[in-house]
PDB file of C-alpha atoms in Angstrom:
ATOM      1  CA  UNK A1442       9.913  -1.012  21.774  1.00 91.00           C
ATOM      2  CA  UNK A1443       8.337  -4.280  22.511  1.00 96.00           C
ATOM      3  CA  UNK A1444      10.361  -7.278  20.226  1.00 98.00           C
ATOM      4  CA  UNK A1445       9.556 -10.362  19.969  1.00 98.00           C
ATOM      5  CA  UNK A1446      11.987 -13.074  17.760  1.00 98.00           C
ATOM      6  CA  UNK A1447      11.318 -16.890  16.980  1.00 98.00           C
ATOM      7  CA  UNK A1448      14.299 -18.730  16.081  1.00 97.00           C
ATOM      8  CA  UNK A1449      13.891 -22.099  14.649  1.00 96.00           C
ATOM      9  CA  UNK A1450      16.738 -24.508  16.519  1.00 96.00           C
ATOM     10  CA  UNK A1451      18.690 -26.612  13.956  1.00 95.00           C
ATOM     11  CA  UNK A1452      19.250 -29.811  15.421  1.00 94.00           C
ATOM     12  CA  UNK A1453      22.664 -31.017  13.754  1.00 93.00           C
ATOM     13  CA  UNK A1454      25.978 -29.349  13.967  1.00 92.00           C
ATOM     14  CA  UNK A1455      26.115 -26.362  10.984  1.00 92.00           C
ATOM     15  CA  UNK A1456      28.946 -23.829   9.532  1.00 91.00           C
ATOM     16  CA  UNK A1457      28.605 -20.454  10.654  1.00 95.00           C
ATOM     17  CA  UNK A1458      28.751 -18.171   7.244  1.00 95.00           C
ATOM     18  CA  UNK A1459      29.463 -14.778   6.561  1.00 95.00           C
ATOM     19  CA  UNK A1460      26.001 -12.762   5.077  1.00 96.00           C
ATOM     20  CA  UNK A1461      27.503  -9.191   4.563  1.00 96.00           C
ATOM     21  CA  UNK A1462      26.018  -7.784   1.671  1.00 96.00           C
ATOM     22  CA  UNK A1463      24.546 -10.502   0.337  1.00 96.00           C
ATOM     23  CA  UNK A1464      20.686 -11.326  -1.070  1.00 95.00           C
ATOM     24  CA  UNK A1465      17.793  -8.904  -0.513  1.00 96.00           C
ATOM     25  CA  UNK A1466      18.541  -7.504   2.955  1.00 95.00           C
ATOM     26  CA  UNK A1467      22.624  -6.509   1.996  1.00 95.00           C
ATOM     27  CA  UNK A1468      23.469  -6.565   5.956  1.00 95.00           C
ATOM     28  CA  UNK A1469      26.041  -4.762   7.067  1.00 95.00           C
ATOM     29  CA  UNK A1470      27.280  -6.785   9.865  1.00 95.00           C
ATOM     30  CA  UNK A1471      30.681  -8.614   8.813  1.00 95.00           C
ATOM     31  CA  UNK A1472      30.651 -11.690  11.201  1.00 95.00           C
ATOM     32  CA  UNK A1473      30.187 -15.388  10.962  1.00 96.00           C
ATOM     33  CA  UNK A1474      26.980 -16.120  12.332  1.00 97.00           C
ATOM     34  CA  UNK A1475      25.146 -19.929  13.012  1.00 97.00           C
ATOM     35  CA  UNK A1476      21.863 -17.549  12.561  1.00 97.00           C
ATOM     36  CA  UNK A1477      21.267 -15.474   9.278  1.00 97.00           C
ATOM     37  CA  UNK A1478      18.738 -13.273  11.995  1.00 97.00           C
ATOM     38  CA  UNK A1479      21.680 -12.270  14.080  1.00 97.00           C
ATOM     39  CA  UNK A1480      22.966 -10.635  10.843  1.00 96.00           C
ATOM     40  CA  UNK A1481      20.021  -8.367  10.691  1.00 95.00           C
ATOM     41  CA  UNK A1482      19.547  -7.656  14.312  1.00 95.00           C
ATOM     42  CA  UNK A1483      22.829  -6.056  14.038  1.00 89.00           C
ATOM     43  CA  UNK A1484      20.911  -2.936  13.293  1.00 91.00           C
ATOM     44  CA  UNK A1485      17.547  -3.751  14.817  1.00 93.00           C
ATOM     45  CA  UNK A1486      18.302  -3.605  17.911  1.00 93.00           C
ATOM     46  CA  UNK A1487      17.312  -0.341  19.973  1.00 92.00           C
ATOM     47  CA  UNK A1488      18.161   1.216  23.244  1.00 92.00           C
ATOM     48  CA  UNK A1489      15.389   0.448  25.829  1.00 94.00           C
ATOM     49  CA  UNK A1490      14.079  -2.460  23.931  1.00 95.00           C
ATOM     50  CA  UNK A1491      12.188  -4.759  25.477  1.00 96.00           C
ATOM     51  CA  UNK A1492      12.965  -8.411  23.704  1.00 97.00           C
ATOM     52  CA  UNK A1493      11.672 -11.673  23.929  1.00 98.00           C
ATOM     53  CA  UNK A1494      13.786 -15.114  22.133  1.00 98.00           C
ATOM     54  CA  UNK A1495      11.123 -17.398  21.227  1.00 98.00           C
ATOM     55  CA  UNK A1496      13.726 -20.123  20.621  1.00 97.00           C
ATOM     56  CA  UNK A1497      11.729 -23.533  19.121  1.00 96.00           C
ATOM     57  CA  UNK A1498      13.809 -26.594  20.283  1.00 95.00           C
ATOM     58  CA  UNK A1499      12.997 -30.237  18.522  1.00 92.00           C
ATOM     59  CA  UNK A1500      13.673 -33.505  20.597  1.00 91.00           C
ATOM     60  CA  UNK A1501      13.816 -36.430  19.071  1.00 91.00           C
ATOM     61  CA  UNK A1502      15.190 -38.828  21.808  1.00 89.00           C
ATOM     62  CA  UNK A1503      18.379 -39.147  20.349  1.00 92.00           C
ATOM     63  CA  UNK A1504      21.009 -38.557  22.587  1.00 92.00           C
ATOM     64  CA  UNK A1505      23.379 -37.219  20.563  1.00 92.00           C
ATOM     65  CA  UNK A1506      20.740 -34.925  17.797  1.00 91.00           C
ATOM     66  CA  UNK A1507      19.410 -33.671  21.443  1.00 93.00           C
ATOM     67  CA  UNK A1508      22.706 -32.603  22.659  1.00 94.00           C
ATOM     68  CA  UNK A1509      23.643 -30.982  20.121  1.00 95.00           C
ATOM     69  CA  UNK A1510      20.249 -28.994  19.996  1.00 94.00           C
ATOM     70  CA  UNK A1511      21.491 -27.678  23.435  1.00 95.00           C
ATOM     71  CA  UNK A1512      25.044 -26.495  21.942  1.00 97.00           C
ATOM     72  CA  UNK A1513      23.206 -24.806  19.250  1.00 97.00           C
ATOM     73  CA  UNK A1514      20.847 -22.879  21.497  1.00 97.00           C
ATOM     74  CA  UNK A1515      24.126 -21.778  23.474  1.00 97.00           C
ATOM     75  CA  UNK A1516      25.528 -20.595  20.098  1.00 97.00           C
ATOM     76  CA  UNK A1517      22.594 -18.565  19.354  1.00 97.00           C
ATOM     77  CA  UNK A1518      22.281 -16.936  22.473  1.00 96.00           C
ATOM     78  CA  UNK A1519      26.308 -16.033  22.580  1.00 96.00           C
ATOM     79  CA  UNK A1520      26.212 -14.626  19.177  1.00 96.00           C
ATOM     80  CA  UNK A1521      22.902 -12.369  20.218  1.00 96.00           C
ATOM     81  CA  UNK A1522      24.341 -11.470  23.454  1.00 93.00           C
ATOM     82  CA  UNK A1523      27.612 -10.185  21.108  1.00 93.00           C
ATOM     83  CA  UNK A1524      25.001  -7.948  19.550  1.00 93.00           C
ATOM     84  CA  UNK A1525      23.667  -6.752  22.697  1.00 92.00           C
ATOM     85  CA  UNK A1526      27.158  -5.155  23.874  1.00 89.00           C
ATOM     86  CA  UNK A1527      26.772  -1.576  25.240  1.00 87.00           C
ATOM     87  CA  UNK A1528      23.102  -1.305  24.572  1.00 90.00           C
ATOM     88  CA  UNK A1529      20.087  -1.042  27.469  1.00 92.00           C
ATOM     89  CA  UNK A1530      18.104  -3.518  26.809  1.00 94.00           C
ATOM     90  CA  UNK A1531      16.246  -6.710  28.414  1.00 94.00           C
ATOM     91  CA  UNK A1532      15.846 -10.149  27.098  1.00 95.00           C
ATOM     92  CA  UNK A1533      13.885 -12.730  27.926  1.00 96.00           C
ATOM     93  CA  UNK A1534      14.782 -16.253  26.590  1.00 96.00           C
ATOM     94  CA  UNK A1535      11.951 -18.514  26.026  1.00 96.00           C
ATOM     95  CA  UNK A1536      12.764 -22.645  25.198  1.00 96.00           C
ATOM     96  CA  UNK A1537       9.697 -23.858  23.567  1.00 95.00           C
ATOM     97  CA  UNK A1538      10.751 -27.734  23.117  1.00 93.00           C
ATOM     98  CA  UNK A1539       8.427 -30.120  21.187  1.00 89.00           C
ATOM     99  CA  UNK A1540       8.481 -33.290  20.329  1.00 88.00           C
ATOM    100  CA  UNK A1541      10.060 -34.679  16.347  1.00 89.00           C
ATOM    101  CA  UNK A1542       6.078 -35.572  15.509  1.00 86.00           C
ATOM    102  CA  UNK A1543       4.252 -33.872  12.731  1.00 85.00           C
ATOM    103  CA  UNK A1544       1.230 -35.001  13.621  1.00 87.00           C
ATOM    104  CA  UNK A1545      -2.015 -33.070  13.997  1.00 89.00           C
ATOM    105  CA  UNK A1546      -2.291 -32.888  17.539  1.00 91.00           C
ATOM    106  CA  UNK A1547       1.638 -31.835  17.685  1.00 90.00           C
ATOM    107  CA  UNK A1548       1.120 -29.107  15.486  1.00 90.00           C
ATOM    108  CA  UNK A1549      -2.494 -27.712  17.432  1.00 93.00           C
ATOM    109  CA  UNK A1550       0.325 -27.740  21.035  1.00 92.00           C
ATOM    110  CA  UNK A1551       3.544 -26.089  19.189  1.00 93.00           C
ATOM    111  CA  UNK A1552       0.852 -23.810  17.918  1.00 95.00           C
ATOM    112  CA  UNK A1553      -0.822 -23.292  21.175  1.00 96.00           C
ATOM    113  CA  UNK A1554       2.444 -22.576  22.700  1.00 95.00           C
ATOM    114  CA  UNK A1555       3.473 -20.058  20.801  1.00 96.00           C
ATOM    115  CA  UNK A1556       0.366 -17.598  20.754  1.00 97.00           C
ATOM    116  CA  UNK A1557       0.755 -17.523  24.528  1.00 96.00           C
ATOM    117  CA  UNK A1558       4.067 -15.663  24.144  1.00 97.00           C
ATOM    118  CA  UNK A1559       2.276 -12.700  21.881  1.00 97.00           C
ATOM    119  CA  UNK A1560       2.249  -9.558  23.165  1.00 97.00           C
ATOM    120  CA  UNK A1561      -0.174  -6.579  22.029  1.00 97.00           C
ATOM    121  CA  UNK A1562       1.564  -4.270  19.280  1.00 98.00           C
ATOM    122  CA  UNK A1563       4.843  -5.772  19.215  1.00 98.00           C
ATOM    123  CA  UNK A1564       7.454  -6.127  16.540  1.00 98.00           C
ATOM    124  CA  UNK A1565       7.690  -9.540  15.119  1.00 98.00           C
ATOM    125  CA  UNK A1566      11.249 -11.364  13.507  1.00 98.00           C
ATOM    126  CA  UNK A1567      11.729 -15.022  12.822  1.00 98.00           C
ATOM    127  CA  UNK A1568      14.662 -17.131  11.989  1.00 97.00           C
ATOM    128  CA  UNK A1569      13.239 -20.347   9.695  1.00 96.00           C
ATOM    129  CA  UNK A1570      16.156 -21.204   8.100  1.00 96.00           C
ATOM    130  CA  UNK A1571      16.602 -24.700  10.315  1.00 94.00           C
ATOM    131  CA  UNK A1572      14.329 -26.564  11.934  1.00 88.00           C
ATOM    132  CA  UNK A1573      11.744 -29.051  10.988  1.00 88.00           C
ATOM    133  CA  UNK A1574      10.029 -28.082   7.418  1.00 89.00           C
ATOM    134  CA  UNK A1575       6.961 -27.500   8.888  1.00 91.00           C
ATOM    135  CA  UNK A1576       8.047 -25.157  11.021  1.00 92.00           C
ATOM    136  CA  UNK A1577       7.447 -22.049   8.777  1.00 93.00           C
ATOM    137  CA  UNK A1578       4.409 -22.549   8.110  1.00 93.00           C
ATOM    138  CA  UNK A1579       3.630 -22.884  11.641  1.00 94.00           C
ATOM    139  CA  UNK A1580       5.447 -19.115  11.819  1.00 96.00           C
ATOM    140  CA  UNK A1581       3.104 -17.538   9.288  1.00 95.00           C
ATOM    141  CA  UNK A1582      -0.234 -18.620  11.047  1.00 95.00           C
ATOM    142  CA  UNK A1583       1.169 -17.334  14.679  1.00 97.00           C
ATOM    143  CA  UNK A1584       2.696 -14.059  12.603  1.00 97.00           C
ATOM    144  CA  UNK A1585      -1.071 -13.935  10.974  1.00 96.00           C
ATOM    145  CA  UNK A1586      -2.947 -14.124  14.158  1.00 97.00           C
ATOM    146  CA  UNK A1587      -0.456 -12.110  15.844  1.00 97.00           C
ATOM    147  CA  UNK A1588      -1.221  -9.258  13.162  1.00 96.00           C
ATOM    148  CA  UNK A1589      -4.984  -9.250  13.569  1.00 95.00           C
ATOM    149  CA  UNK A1590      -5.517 -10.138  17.328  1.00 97.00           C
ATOM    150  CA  UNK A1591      -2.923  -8.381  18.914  1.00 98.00           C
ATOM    151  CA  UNK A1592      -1.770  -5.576  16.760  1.00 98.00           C
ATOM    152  CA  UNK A1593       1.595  -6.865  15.718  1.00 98.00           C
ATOM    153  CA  UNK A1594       3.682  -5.702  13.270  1.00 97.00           C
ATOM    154  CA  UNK A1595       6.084  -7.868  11.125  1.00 97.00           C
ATOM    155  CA  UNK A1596       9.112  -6.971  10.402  1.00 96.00           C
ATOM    156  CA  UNK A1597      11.295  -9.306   8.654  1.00 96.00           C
ATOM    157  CA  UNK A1598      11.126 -13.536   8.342  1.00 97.00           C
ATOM    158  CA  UNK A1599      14.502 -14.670   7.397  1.00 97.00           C
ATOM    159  CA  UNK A1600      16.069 -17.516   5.294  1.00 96.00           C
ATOM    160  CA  UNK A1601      19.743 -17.963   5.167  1.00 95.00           C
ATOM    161  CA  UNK A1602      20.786 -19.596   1.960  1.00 93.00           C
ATOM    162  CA  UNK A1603      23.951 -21.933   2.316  1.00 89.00           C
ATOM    163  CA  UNK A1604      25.828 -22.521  -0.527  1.00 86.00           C
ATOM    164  CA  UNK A1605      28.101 -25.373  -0.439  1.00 80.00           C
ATOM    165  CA  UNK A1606      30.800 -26.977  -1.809  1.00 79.00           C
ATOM    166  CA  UNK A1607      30.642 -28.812  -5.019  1.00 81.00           C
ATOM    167  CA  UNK A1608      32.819 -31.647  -4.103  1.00 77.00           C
ATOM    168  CA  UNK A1609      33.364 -31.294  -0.479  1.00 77.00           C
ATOM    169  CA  UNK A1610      29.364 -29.923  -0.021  1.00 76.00           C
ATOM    170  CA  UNK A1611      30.681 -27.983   3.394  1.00 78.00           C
ATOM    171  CA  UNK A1612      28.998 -24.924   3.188  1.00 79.00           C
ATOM    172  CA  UNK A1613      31.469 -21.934   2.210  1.00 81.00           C
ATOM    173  CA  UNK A1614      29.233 -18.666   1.999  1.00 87.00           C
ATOM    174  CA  UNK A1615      25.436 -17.856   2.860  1.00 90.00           C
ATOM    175  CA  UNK A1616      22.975 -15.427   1.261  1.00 96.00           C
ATOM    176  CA  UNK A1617      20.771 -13.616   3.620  1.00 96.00           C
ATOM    177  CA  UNK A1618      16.964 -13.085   2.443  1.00 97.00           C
ATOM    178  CA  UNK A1619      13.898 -11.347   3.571  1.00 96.00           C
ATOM    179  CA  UNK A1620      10.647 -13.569   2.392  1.00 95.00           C
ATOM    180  CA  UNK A1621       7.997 -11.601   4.160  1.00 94.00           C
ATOM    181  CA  UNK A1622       6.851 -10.811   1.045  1.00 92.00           C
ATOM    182  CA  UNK A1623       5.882 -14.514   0.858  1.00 92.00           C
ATOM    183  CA  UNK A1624       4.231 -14.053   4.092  1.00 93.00           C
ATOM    184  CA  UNK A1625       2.172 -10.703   2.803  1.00 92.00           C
ATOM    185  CA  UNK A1626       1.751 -12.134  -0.558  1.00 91.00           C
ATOM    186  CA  UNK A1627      -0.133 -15.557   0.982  1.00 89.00           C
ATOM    187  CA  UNK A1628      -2.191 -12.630   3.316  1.00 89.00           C
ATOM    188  CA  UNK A1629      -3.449 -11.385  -0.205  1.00 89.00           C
ATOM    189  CA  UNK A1630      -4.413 -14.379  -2.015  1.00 89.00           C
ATOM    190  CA  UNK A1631      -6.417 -15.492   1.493  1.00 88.00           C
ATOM    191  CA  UNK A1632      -8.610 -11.915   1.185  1.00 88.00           C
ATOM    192  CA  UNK A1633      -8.815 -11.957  -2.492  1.00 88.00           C
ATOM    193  CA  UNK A1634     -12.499 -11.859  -3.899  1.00 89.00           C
ATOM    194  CA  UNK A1635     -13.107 -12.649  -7.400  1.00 91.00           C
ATOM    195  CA  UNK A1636     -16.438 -14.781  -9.419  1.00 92.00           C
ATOM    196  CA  UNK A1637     -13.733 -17.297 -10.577  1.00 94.00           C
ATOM    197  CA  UNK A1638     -10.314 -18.363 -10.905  1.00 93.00           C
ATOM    198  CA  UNK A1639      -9.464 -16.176 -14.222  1.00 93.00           C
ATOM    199  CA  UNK A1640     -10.715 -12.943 -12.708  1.00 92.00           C
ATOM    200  CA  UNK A1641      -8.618 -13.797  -9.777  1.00 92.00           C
ATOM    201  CA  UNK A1642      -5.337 -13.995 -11.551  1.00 93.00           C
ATOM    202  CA  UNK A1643      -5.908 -11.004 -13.802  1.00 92.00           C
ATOM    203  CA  UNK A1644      -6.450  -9.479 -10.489  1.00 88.00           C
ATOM    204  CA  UNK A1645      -3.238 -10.866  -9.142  1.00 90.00           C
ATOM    205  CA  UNK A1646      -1.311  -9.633 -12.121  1.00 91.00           C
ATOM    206  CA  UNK A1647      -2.125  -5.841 -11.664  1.00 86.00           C
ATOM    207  CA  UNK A1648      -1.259  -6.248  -8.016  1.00 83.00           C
ATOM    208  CA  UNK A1649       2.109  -7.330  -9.462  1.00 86.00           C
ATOM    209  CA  UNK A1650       2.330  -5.046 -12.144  1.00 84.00           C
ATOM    210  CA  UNK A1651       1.769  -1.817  -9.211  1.00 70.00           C
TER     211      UNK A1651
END
């Protein structure tokens, strides 16, 4: 099976966290992680898959923030290799960097950039817990035209909640969610037809109420 994950690179130092059993996915993979995706993988990951690590790397010229970008890519790809242990598969890192600049013609490149690593009828994952805040919204219009150009299939688009420390505010524990249904639900609103905004919502209620 062809997979293909995008991984959002946090680019400050963070806690790795524990997500077993926790929030909507309950994974069963009891290990700190740095990325709430390696907690699902756990049990995605199939012999003779064929994988591709879209990793998205930020720089901002910083010395330091850029370095540390680079230790944090090295952490993600240790604690997916972990997961790879004893299975036949292939991977195939990719290090999409672009530049700290949410401008329009920044957006139109990262977006550029990352349709040319789709693949027809693949299955899609994406880590957007970190990373600049635009950043998952770029995922859902890739994951969109992904779905009706080349026959993808989503999967799951994960958020790792960090719950910190009242006093100290180090995070101590992590929730692990699933909010494709965000992704589907924004899908539904954008096909919707109704004569006006009140039929529309009526309409959206019995979708909710199925």
């Amino acid at each position: 099976m062809k997979k293909i994950i995008f991984v959002d690179i946090p680019m400050y130092e963070k806690n790795k966290l524990n997500y077993f059993n926790t929030g909507n996915i309950k994974s069963q993979y009891d290990k700190d992680v740095l990325y709430p995706i390696n907690a699902v993988l756990s049990k995605e990951i199939q012999e003779n898959d064929k994988i591709k690590v879209i990793l998205i790397k930020t720089r901002t010229g910083r010395e330091d923030v850029d370095s540390q970008t680079k230790k944090n890519v090295r952490i993600f790809e240790d604690e997916f290799d972990e997961l790879l242990k004893g299975k036949n598969v292939s991977v195939d890192y990719i290090h999409l960097v672009s530049e700290f600049d949410e401008s329009k013609e920044n957006h139109e490149i990262r977006f550029r950039n990352l349709l040319d690593h789709l693949e027809e009828d693949a299955y899609l994952y994406a880590d957007i817990t970190f990373g600049p805040k635009l950043i998952p919204m770029m995922v859902f219009c890739v994951f969109n035209f992904a779905e009706r150009f080349f026959n993808c299939h989503i999967r799951e688009i994960v958020y790792g909640k960090a719950i910190h420390d009242i006093h100290t505010n180090q995070a101590h524990s992590g929730e692990l969610y699933d909010v494709s249904p965000m992704y589907h639900l924004n899908n539904l609103t954008n096909s919707m037809e109704a004569v006006n905004g009140k039929e529309a919502i009526n309409a959206l209620d019995m979708f909710f109420s199925l």
